Structure formats: C-alpha cells, structure tokens
Amino acid sequence: MNAKHSGQCLCGEISYSVDIEPVFTGNCHCKDCQRSSGSAFIPAMLFPEKDVVVSGEVKYFESQADSGNIHKRGFCPNCGSQLFARFSHMPGILGIKAGTLNDSSNYVPKLDFYVGSAAPWDFMNPELPKKQGAAQN
C-alpha cells in the first residue's frame, strides 16, 4: 500500500512517508523562509512527528525566528535539499516542505502567512486567506 504522502530529497538519500492528513498546510512568506528556500515562500505541511517515517540521516540547521522561537530546518547533507522543519513552540510536530512530495498535487494550502514580509514580486492565490504574521495568531 502506498503512503498518503511520501517524498524525498534531490539525490534520494533521504525519503519519508506519512499515512495521515496534515494538521496544517500553508505558505510561509517570512524572510527566513525566503532566504532558506531561495524563493518567495515555503509551502509547508505539518504532521505529528511520531506519524512520519524518515529514512536516511537528516542534518538540522538551527536559527532564531523573529518571534524568538527556535526553528530547525532539516536537510540532506549530501544534496542540500531542505525537507523538514522543527519548531521550539510546537514540540512533537514535524514540518514537511511540500516541494519534496513525490506527488505534489497532494498539497492543498489553506493559508498564506507572514504576508507582511512577502516579496513584492510574489503572486499569491487571491482565494487563500492572508495573515500578516504567524499562522497561529
């Protein structure tokens, strides 16, 4: 049986699968996500970490967000693909970057957040709700 959501890094050294629906989906437009992705936003899916099966050794880079919380971005040490995120204010939750999904049609964002930091050239779906700051505020 195929997992509901599965994906991998560019070189295939790290893969993941999860058989449940995400607890949250949304596009983060904060400056850190822009810098770390090299793009306008990061499409994020959040899952209980206990439900995500990860194969391969993930390396994490830690930084402090504008909120003061610690954000750890997980990537493949071989190809550099950014796959995961852990948040100090949400223990037990694992973020997955939707661009790493094997079938990206499974990603359906529910919100654009940190739109106050969005790049001026970014085009956002006008049908999605917008938040100036964090998704949970």
PDB file of C-alpha atoms in Angstrom:
ATOM      1  CA  MET A   1       0.000   0.000   0.000  1.00  0.00           C
ATOM      2  CA  ASN A   2       1.272   3.454  -0.868  1.00  0.00           C
ATOM      3  CA  ALA A   3       1.611   6.150   1.783  1.00  0.00           C
ATOM      4  CA  LYS A   4      -0.804   9.081   1.671  1.00  0.00           C
ATOM      5  CA  HIS A   5       2.172  11.435   1.462  1.00  0.00           C
ATOM      6  CA  SER A   6       5.722  10.485   0.530  1.00  0.00           C
ATOM      7  CA  GLY A   7       8.753  12.285  -0.790  1.00  0.00           C
ATOM      8  CA  GLN A   8      12.480  12.534  -0.943  1.00  0.00           C
ATOM      9  CA  CYS A   9      15.461  14.792  -1.376  1.00  0.00           C
ATOM     10  CA  LEU A  10      17.009  15.500  -4.781  1.00  0.00           C
ATOM     11  CA  CYS A  11      19.604  12.705  -4.570  1.00  0.00           C
ATOM     12  CA  GLY A  12      17.223  10.184  -2.951  1.00  0.00           C
ATOM     13  CA  GLU A  13      19.396   9.612   0.118  1.00  0.00           C
ATOM     14  CA  ILE A  14      16.580  10.757   2.422  1.00  0.00           C
ATOM     15  CA  SER A  15      12.964   9.745   1.989  1.00  0.00           C
ATOM     16  CA  TYR A  16       9.840   9.967   4.106  1.00  0.00           C
ATOM     17  CA  SER A  17       6.277   8.726   4.236  1.00  0.00           C
ATOM     18  CA  VAL A  18       3.213   9.514   6.309  1.00  0.00           C
ATOM     19  CA  ASP A  19      -0.213   7.864   6.181  1.00  0.00           C
ATOM     20  CA  ILE A  20      -2.356  10.602   7.724  1.00  0.00           C
ATOM     21  CA  GLU A  21      -3.563  14.001   6.584  1.00  0.00           C
ATOM     22  CA  PRO A  22      -1.573  17.047   7.754  1.00  0.00           C
ATOM     23  CA  VAL A  23      -2.759  19.028  10.765  1.00  0.00           C
ATOM     24  CA  PHE A  24      -1.960  22.242   8.858  1.00  0.00           C
ATOM     25  CA  THR A  25      -0.980  23.357   5.362  1.00  0.00           C
ATOM     26  CA  GLY A  26       0.087  26.844   4.345  1.00  0.00           C
ATOM     27  CA  ASN A  27       2.567  29.031   2.529  1.00  0.00           C
ATOM     28  CA  CYS A  28       5.053  30.887   4.731  1.00  0.00           C
ATOM     29  CA  HIS A  29       6.302  34.165   3.262  1.00  0.00           C
ATOM     30  CA  CYS A  30       8.634  35.165   6.127  1.00  0.00           C
ATOM     31  CA  LYS A  31      12.100  36.474   5.313  1.00  0.00           C
ATOM     32  CA  ASP A  32      13.818  33.399   6.802  1.00  0.00           C
ATOM     33  CA  CYS A  33      11.786  31.056   4.583  1.00  0.00           C
ATOM     34  CA  GLN A  34      12.599  33.210   1.571  1.00  0.00           C
ATOM     35  CA  ARG A  35      16.318  33.097   2.374  1.00  0.00           C
ATOM     36  CA  SER A  36      16.445  29.395   3.189  1.00  0.00           C
ATOM     37  CA  SER A  37      14.476  28.375   0.096  1.00  0.00           C
ATOM     38  CA  GLY A  38      15.818  30.934  -2.355  1.00  0.00           C
ATOM     39  CA  SER A  39      12.227  31.571  -3.379  1.00  0.00           C
ATOM     40  CA  ALA A  40       9.146  33.609  -2.475  1.00  0.00           C
ATOM     41  CA  PHE A  41       7.773  31.243   0.187  1.00  0.00           C
ATOM     42  CA  ILE A  42       7.870  27.745   1.613  1.00  0.00           C
ATOM     43  CA  PRO A  43       4.820  25.523   1.118  1.00  0.00           C
ATOM     44  CA  ALA A  44       4.549  23.736   4.470  1.00  0.00           C
ATOM     45  CA  MET A  45       2.664  20.728   5.753  1.00  0.00           C
ATOM     46  CA  LEU A  46       2.632  19.956   9.487  1.00  0.00           C
ATOM     47  CA  PHE A  47       2.281  16.440  10.913  1.00  0.00           C
ATOM     48  CA  PRO A  48       2.674  14.806  14.310  1.00  0.00           C
ATOM     49  CA  GLU A  49       6.328  13.736  14.140  1.00  0.00           C
ATOM     50  CA  LYS A  50       5.503  10.275  15.517  1.00  0.00           C
ATOM     51  CA  ASP A  51       3.499   9.557  12.328  1.00  0.00           C
ATOM     52  CA  VAL A  52       6.288  10.419   9.862  1.00  0.00           C
ATOM     53  CA  VAL A  53       8.691   7.648   8.850  1.00  0.00           C
ATOM     54  CA  VAL A  54      12.055   9.077   7.754  1.00  0.00           C
ATOM     55  CA  SER A  55      14.768   7.045   6.048  1.00  0.00           C
ATOM     56  CA  GLY A  56      18.308   8.456   5.949  1.00  0.00           C
ATOM     57  CA  GLU A  57      20.336  10.807   8.125  1.00  0.00           C
ATOM     58  CA  VAL A  58      18.923  14.339   8.237  1.00  0.00           C
ATOM     59  CA  LYS A  59      21.098  17.271   9.288  1.00  0.00           C
ATOM     60  CA  TYR A  60      19.437  20.230  11.045  1.00  0.00           C
ATOM     61  CA  PHE A  61      20.372  23.905  10.972  1.00  0.00           C
ATOM     62  CA  GLU A  62      19.066  25.960  13.905  1.00  0.00           C
ATOM     63  CA  SER A  63      18.127  29.639  13.827  1.00  0.00           C
ATOM     64  CA  GLN A  64      16.097  32.054  15.914  1.00  0.00           C
ATOM     65  CA  ALA A  65      12.895  33.316  14.314  1.00  0.00           C
ATOM     66  CA  ASP A  66      11.615  36.900  14.636  1.00  0.00           C
ATOM     67  CA  SER A  67       9.250  35.583  17.308  1.00  0.00           C
ATOM     68  CA  GLY A  68      12.218  34.464  19.424  1.00  0.00           C
ATOM     69  CA  ASN A  69      11.351  30.799  18.887  1.00  0.00           C
ATOM     70  CA  ILE A  70      13.940  28.335  17.633  1.00  0.00           C
ATOM     71  CA  HIS A  71      13.400  26.954  14.120  1.00  0.00           C
ATOM     72  CA  LYS A  72      15.371  23.903  12.965  1.00  0.00           C
ATOM     73  CA  ARG A  73      15.472  23.217   9.227  1.00  0.00           C
ATOM     74  CA  GLY A  74      16.247  19.643   8.216  1.00  0.00           C
ATOM     75  CA  PHE A  75      18.130  18.967   5.024  1.00  0.00           C
ATOM     76  CA  CYS A  76      20.056  16.275   3.187  1.00  0.00           C
ATOM     77  CA  PRO A  77      23.775  16.619   3.950  1.00  0.00           C
ATOM     78  CA  ASN A  78      24.579  15.157   0.517  1.00  0.00           C
ATOM     79  CA  CYS A  79      22.482  17.227  -1.932  1.00  0.00           C
ATOM     80  CA  GLY A  80      21.341  20.070   0.364  1.00  0.00           C
ATOM     81  CA  SER A  81      17.603  19.639  -0.247  1.00  0.00           C
ATOM     82  CA  GLN A  82      15.560  21.171   2.568  1.00  0.00           C
ATOM     83  CA  LEU A  83      12.928  18.662   3.668  1.00  0.00           C
ATOM     84  CA  PHE A  84      11.788  19.244   7.245  1.00  0.00           C
ATOM     85  CA  ALA A  85      11.240  21.790   9.992  1.00  0.00           C
ATOM     86  CA  ARG A  86      11.007  21.572  13.760  1.00  0.00           C
ATOM     87  CA  PHE A  87       9.699  24.422  15.894  1.00  0.00           C
ATOM     88  CA  SER A  88      10.529  25.022  19.575  1.00  0.00           C
ATOM     89  CA  HIS A  89       6.996  26.287  20.243  1.00  0.00           C
ATOM     90  CA  MET A  90       5.397  23.169  18.677  1.00  0.00           C
ATOM     91  CA  PRO A  91       7.109  20.119  20.175  1.00  0.00           C
ATOM     92  CA  GLY A  92       6.184  16.828  18.532  1.00  0.00           C
ATOM     93  CA  ILE A  93       5.302  18.481  15.211  1.00  0.00           C
ATOM     94  CA  LEU A  94       7.337  17.976  12.031  1.00  0.00           C
ATOM     95  CA  GLY A  95       7.022  20.311   9.074  1.00  0.00           C
ATOM     96  CA  ILE A  96       7.465  18.869   5.599  1.00  0.00           C
ATOM     97  CA  LYS A  97       8.312  21.053   2.609  1.00  0.00           C
ATOM     98  CA  ALA A  98       5.603  20.305   0.029  1.00  0.00           C
ATOM     99  CA  GLY A  99       8.036  20.731  -2.862  1.00  0.00           C
ATOM    100  CA  THR A 100       9.687  17.448  -1.830  1.00  0.00           C
ATOM    101  CA  LEU A 101       6.493  15.386  -2.223  1.00  0.00           C
ATOM    102  CA  ASN A 102       6.532  12.625  -4.831  1.00  0.00           C
ATOM    103  CA  ASP A 103       3.028  13.752  -5.821  1.00  0.00           C
ATOM    104  CA  SER A 104       2.806  17.485  -5.194  1.00  0.00           C
ATOM    105  CA  SER A 105      -0.886  17.520  -6.180  1.00  0.00           C
ATOM    106  CA  ASN A 106      -1.497  16.217  -2.631  1.00  0.00           C
ATOM    107  CA  TYR A 107      -0.559  19.633  -1.241  1.00  0.00           C
ATOM    108  CA  VAL A 108      -3.531  21.962  -0.745  1.00  0.00           C
ATOM    109  CA  PRO A 109      -2.598  25.168   1.132  1.00  0.00           C
ATOM    110  CA  LYS A 110      -5.210  26.657   3.442  1.00  0.00           C
ATOM    111  CA  LEU A 111      -3.474  29.964   4.247  1.00  0.00           C
ATOM    112  CA  ASP A 112      -0.778  32.442   3.203  1.00  0.00           C
ATOM    113  CA  PHE A 113       1.001  33.731   6.309  1.00  0.00           C
ATOM    114  CA  TYR A 114       3.703  36.275   7.071  1.00  0.00           C
ATOM    115  CA  VAL A 115       2.410  38.107   4.009  1.00  0.00           C
ATOM    116  CA  GLY A 116       3.678  41.351   5.576  1.00  0.00           C
ATOM    117  CA  SER A 117       7.171  40.083   4.629  1.00  0.00           C
ATOM    118  CA  ALA A 118       6.231  38.783   1.187  1.00  0.00           C
ATOM    119  CA  ALA A 119       8.470  39.625  -1.734  1.00  0.00           C
ATOM    120  CA  PRO A 120       6.940  42.395  -3.866  1.00  0.00           C
ATOM    121  CA  TRP A 121       7.122  40.149  -6.956  1.00  0.00           C
ATOM    122  CA  ASP A 122       5.366  37.227  -5.248  1.00  0.00           C
ATOM    123  CA  PHE A 123       1.955  36.379  -6.691  1.00  0.00           C
ATOM    124  CA  MET A 124      -0.329  34.795  -4.100  1.00  0.00           C
ATOM    125  CA  ASN A 125      -3.522  32.898  -4.736  1.00  0.00           C
ATOM    126  CA  PRO A 126      -6.240  35.517  -4.125  1.00  0.00           C
ATOM    127  CA  GLU A 127      -8.632  32.804  -2.892  1.00  0.00           C
ATOM    128  CA  LEU A 128      -6.476  31.891   0.131  1.00  0.00           C
ATOM    129  CA  PRO A 129      -6.902  33.734   3.437  1.00  0.00           C
ATOM    130  CA  LYS A 130      -3.975  36.038   4.311  1.00  0.00           C
ATOM    131  CA  LYS A 131      -2.302  36.717   7.665  1.00  0.00           C
ATOM    132  CA  GLN A 132       0.244  39.468   8.171  1.00  0.00           C
ATOM    133  CA  GLY A 133       2.136  37.412  10.747  1.00  0.00           C
ATOM    134  CA  ALA A 134       2.251  33.910  12.156  1.00  0.00           C
ATOM    135  CA  ALA A 135      -0.348  31.331  11.144  1.00  0.00           C
ATOM    136  CA  GLN A 136      -1.452  30.550  14.698  1.00  0.00           C
ATOM    137  CA  ASN A 137      -2.025  34.108  15.955  1.00  0.00           C
TER     138      ASN A 137
END
